[in-house]
CSV table of C-alpha atoms and ligand atoms in Angstrom, one decimal:
chain,number,residue,atom,x,y,z
A,585,MET,CA,49.9,56.2,-20.9
A,586,THR,CA,50.6,56.2,-24.4
A,587,ALA,CA,54.2,56.7,-25.5
A,588,GLY,CA,55.4,56.8,-21.8
A,589,ARG,CA,53.2,59.7,-21.8
A,590,PHE,CA,50.7,60.8,-18.4
A,591,PRO,CA,47.8,61.8,-18.5
A,592,GLU,CA,46.0,64.8,-17.2
A,593,ALA,CA,44.8,63.7,-14.0
A,594,THR,CA,42.9,65.9,-11.4
A,595,PHE,CA,40.9,65.5,-8.2
A,596,VAL,CA,37.3,66.1,-9.1
A,597,ARG,CA,35.2,65.5,-5.7
A,598,SER,CA,34.8,63.5,-3.2
A,599,ALA,CA,31.1,61.9,-2.7
A,600,ALA,CA,29.2,60.7,0.4
A,601,SER,CA,26.1,60.0,-1.1
A,602,HIS,CA,24.4,60.0,-5.0
A,603,ARG,CA,23.6,63.5,-4.6
A,604,ASP,CA,27.7,64.3,-4.7
A,605,PHE,CA,27.8,62.4,-7.9
A,606,PRO,CA,29.1,63.9,-10.3
A,607,ARG,CA,26.2,65.0,-13.6
A,608,GLU,CA,28.8,65.4,-16.6
A,609,GLY,CA,28.2,61.7,-17.9
A,610,LEU,CA,32.2,60.8,-18.7
A,611,PRO,CA,33.1,57.6,-18.8
A,612,GLU,CA,33.6,55.8,-15.4
A,613,VAL,CA,36.7,53.6,-14.8
A,614,VAL,CA,35.8,52.5,-11.5
A,615,LEU,CA,38.6,50.8,-9.0
A,616,ALA,CA,36.9,48.3,-6.1
A,617,GLY,CA,38.3,45.9,-3.6
A,618,ARG,CA,39.0,44.9,-0.1
A,619,SER,CA,40.5,47.5,2.4
A,620,ASN,CA,44.0,48.5,1.8
A,621,VAL,CA,45.0,46.2,-0.9
A,622,GLY,CA,46.5,49.6,-3.1
A,623,LYS,CA,43.5,50.6,-5.1
A,624,SER,CA,44.8,54.8,-3.9
A,625,SER,CA,47.8,53.8,-4.4
A,626,LEU,CA,47.7,51.6,-7.8
A,627,ILE,CA,45.4,55.6,-9.3
A,628,ASN,CA,48.9,57.5,-7.9
A,629,ARG,CA,51.3,54.7,-9.9
A,630,LEU,CA,48.6,54.9,-12.8
A,631,VAL,CA,48.4,58.7,-13.3
A,632,GLY,CA,52.7,59.5,-12.1
A,633,GLN,CA,51.6,61.5,-9.6
A,634,LYS,CA,52.6,60.2,-6.1
A,635,ASP,CA,49.3,61.6,-3.8
A,636,LEU,CA,47.1,62.4,-6.7
A,637,ALA,CA,45.1,59.8,-4.5
A,638,ARG,CA,45.9,59.3,-0.6
A,639,THR,CA,47.1,56.0,0.3
A,640,SER,CA,47.2,54.5,4.0
A,641,SER,CA,49.2,51.7,5.6
A,642,THR,CA,46.1,52.0,8.0
A,643,PRO,CA,43.1,50.0,6.2
A,644,GLY,CA,39.7,51.5,5.9
A,645,LYS,CA,41.2,55.2,4.7
A,646,THR,CA,39.3,56.2,2.0
A,647,GLN,CA,35.3,56.0,3.0
A,648,THR,CA,33.9,58.2,0.3
A,649,ILE,CA,33.3,57.0,-3.4
A,650,ASN,CA,36.7,59.7,-4.9
A,651,PHE,CA,36.2,61.1,-8.5
A,652,TYR,CA,39.5,61.6,-10.9
A,653,ARG,CA,39.1,63.5,-14.0
A,654,LEU,CA,41.7,62.5,-16.0
A,655,SER,CA,42.8,63.1,-19.6
A,656,LEU,CA,44.7,61.8,-22.6
A,657,ALA,CA,44.8,62.3,-25.9
A,658,HIS,CA,41.3,64.3,-26.5
A,659,ARG,CA,39.8,61.7,-24.6
A,660,SER,CA,38.4,62.7,-21.3
A,661,PHE,CA,37.2,59.6,-18.3
A,662,PHE,CA,36.3,59.6,-14.5
A,663,LEU,CA,38.8,57.6,-12.3
A,664,VAL,CA,36.9,56.3,-9.2
A,665,ASP,CA,38.5,55.0,-6.1
A,666,LEU,CA,35.2,53.2,-4.2
A,667,PRO,CA,36.4,52.9,-0.7
A,668,GLY,CA,37.2,49.6,0.3
A,669,TYR,CA,35.4,46.7,1.6
A,670,GLY,CA,35.7,43.9,4.4
A,671,TYR,CA,38.3,44.8,6.5
A,672,ALA,CA,37.7,43.4,9.9
A,673,ARG,CA,38.6,46.5,12.7
A,674,VAL,CA,36.0,48.4,10.7
A,675,ALA,CA,33.0,48.5,12.7
A,676,LYS,CA,29.6,47.0,11.0
A,677,HIS,CA,27.9,50.7,10.6
A,678,VAL,CA,30.3,51.6,8.3
A,679,THR,CA,30.5,48.1,6.7
A,680,GLY,CA,26.8,48.5,6.2
A,681,GLN,CA,27.7,51.6,5.2
A,682,TRP,CA,29.6,50.9,2.6
A,683,ARG,CA,27.1,48.4,0.6
A,684,LYS,CA,24.7,50.9,0.4
A,685,LEU,CA,27.1,53.2,-1.0
A,686,ILE,CA,28.3,51.4,-3.5
A,687,GLU,CA,24.9,49.7,-4.4
A,688,ALA,CA,24.0,53.7,-4.8
A,689,TYR,CA,27.1,54.5,-6.8
A,690,PHE,CA,26.3,51.7,-9.0
A,691,LYS,CA,22.3,52.4,-9.4
A,692,ASP,CA,22.6,55.8,-10.1
A,693,ARG,CA,25.5,55.2,-12.8
A,694,SER,CA,25.1,54.8,-16.9
A,695,ASN,CA,28.1,55.4,-17.7
A,696,VAL,CA,30.6,53.0,-16.0
A,697,ALA,CA,33.0,51.3,-18.8
A,698,LEU,CA,34.7,49.2,-16.7
A,699,VAL,CA,35.3,48.2,-13.4
A,700,ILE,CA,39.1,47.2,-12.5
A,701,HIS,CA,38.7,45.0,-9.3
A,702,LEU,CA,41.6,44.7,-7.5
A,703,VAL,CA,42.9,41.4,-4.8
A,704,ASP,CA,46.3,41.2,-3.0
A,705,LEU,CA,48.0,38.5,-5.3
A,706,ARG,CA,49.5,37.5,-2.1
A,707,ILE,CA,46.2,36.5,-0.4
A,708,ALA,CA,43.7,34.0,-1.1
A,709,PRO,CA,40.4,35.1,-2.3
A,710,SER,CA,37.5,36.7,0.5
A,711,ARG,CA,34.3,35.9,0.5
A,712,LEU,CA,33.7,39.3,-0.1
A,713,ASP,CA,36.0,39.1,-3.4
A,714,LEU,CA,34.2,36.7,-4.9
A,715,GLU,CA,30.4,38.5,-4.0
A,716,LEU,CA,32.1,41.0,-5.6
A,717,GLN,CA,32.9,39.9,-9.0
A,718,ARG,CA,29.2,37.1,-8.7
A,719,TRP,CA,27.4,41.0,-8.1
A,720,LEU,CA,29.5,42.9,-10.5
A,721,ASP,CA,28.6,39.7,-13.2
A,722,GLU,CA,25.1,40.7,-12.2
A,723,ILE,CA,24.4,43.7,-13.3
A,724,GLY,CA,26.4,43.6,-16.5
A,725,VAL,CA,29.5,45.7,-15.6
A,726,PRO,CA,32.6,45.1,-17.6
A,727,ARG,CA,35.4,43.8,-15.2
A,728,LEU,CA,39.2,42.8,-15.4
A,729,LEU,CA,40.9,41.2,-11.8
A,730,VAL,CA,43.7,43.0,-11.2
A,731,ALA,CA,46.1,41.1,-8.6
A,732,THR,CA,48.6,43.8,-6.7
A,733,LYS,CA,51.4,44.1,-4.9
A,734,SER,CA,53.1,41.6,-7.2
A,735,ASP,CA,57.1,43.3,-6.0
A,736,LYS,CA,56.4,40.9,-3.5
A,737,LEU,CA,56.6,38.1,-5.0
A,738,SER,CA,58.8,35.7,-7.3
A,739,ALA,CA,58.5,35.4,-10.7
A,740,SER,CA,57.6,32.3,-9.8
A,741,ASP,CA,55.0,32.7,-7.1
A,742,GLN,CA,53.3,35.0,-8.8
A,743,ALA,CA,53.1,32.4,-11.7
A,744,SER,CA,51.5,29.9,-9.2
A,745,GLN,CA,49.2,32.7,-7.4
A,746,LEU,CA,47.8,34.0,-11.0
A,747,ARG,CA,46.2,30.6,-11.9
A,748,VAL,CA,44.9,30.5,-8.2
A,749,PHE,CA,42.9,33.2,-8.9
A,750,ALA,CA,42.1,32.5,-13.0
A,751,GLU,CA,40.6,29.3,-11.6
A,752,THR,CA,38.7,31.0,-8.5
A,753,PHE,CA,37.4,34.1,-10.4
A,754,GLU,CA,36.4,32.3,-14.0
A,755,GLY,CA,36.4,33.9,-17.3
A,756,GLY,CA,39.0,37.2,-18.4
A,757,PRO,CA,42.7,37.5,-17.2
A,758,VAL,CA,44.5,38.9,-14.2
A,759,VAL,CA,46.8,41.2,-14.7
A,760,ALA,CA,49.2,40.8,-11.8
A,761,VAL,CA,50.5,44.8,-11.0
A,762,SER,CA,52.7,46.2,-9.1
A,763,ALA,CA,52.2,49.9,-7.8
A,764,ARG,CA,55.7,49.9,-6.4
A,765,THR,CA,57.4,48.9,-9.9
A,766,GLY,CA,55.0,49.9,-12.3
A,767,GLN,CA,54.7,45.9,-13.6
A,768,GLY,CA,51.6,45.2,-16.1
A,769,CYS,CA,50.2,49.2,-15.2
A,770,ARG,CA,50.8,49.3,-19.2
A,771,GLU,CA,48.5,46.4,-20.2
A,772,ILE,CA,45.7,48.5,-17.8
A,773,TRP,CA,45.7,51.2,-19.5
A,774,LYS,CA,45.6,49.3,-22.8
A,775,GLN,CA,42.3,48.1,-21.2
A,776,ILE,CA,41.3,51.1,-19.9
A,777,GLU,CA,42.3,53.1,-23.5
A,778,GLN,CA,39.7,50.4,-25.3
A,779,ALA,CA,36.6,50.9,-22.6
A,780,THR,CA,36.5,54.1,-22.6
A,781,SER,CA,36.9,54.4,-26.4
B,955,GTP,P1,41.7,51.7,1.6
B,955,GTP,O1,41.8,52.8,1.6
B,955,GTP,O2,41.8,51.6,3.0
B,955,GTP,O3,40.6,50.9,0.7
B,955,GTP,O4,43.0,50.8,1.1
B,955,GTP,P2,43.8,50.8,-0.7
B,955,GTP,O5,43.0,50.3,-1.4
B,955,GTP,O6,43.5,52.9,-1.5
B,955,GTP,O7,45.2,51.5,-0.2
B,955,GTP,P3,46.4,51.7,-0.7
B,955,GTP,O8,46.7,52.6,-2.0
B,955,GTP,O9,46.2,53.1,0.4
B,955,GTP,O10,47.6,50.7,-0.2
B,955,GTP,C1,47.6,50.3,1.4
B,955,GTP,C2,48.7,49.8,1.6
B,955,GTP,O11,49.9,49.0,1.2
B,955,GTP,C3,49.7,51.1,1.3
B,955,GTP,O12,50.5,50.6,3.1
B,955,GTP,C4,50.9,51.0,0.3
B,955,GTP,O13,52.2,51.7,1.0
B,955,GTP,C5,50.6,49.3,1.0
B,955,GTP,N1,50.8,49.5,-1.3
B,955,GTP,C6,49.8,49.6,-1.9
B,955,GTP,N2,50.5,48.8,-3.1
B,955,GTP,C7,51.8,48.8,-3.0
B,955,GTP,C8,52.4,47.4,-3.5
B,955,GTP,O14,52.2,47.5,-5.5
B,955,GTP,N3,53.7,47.3,-3.7
B,955,GTP,C9,53.8,47.5,-2.3
B,955,GTP,N4,54.6,46.3,-1.8
B,955,GTP,N5,53.2,47.6,-1.2
B,955,GTP,C10,51.4,48.3,-1.9
B,956,MG,MG1,42.8,54.0,-0.8
């Protein structure tokens, strides 16, 4: 979002398997994180559109990989909304499908410029959060840790939670964001622009 402008953003495709992944070869910025953490809401906030990505208070809303095409200052890239993981009420077989789809995605994509890993600022990191982080490091994709729903905490609680996250997930900064107030979005855009240029 350079100088307060929002990018052009359009929905491209929902993919349930690798056959549906787009083939344009654009850089991809990926949002990953547990179900209900706020991935789709953050996408809407980042592009300044209320309903581009579907959001829901029912966890497990996004079950396919959704590709959005963004264009900003002569630069185009895909923003990729991964289905959320780790919600207990989502049946086991769905969890298995999730793993398969996510693994197929990362195997197939050589254009991943950045993975934005979202965690809820109020909730201690789960085993799956740490697994995802380790896995991303193993496959060697750049990642940015983003802690969501910061509007629900006071400034001092935010600071202490950020310290906990920085210790738990070693390496790199942690950015506190809110899809409600827009906190942190400028920093995320900065990181996206660096990763896709
Ligand atoms: P899945 O598609 O199930 O993986 O969820 P998701 O990560 O896409 O979450 P989604 O954006 O649908 O948001 C889940 C719920 O959290 C919704 O009720 C949102 O309104 C709420 N939410 C998301 N971001 C924020 C935020 O920054 N602040 C507050 N207060 N609520 C938020
Ligand atoms: Mg979603």
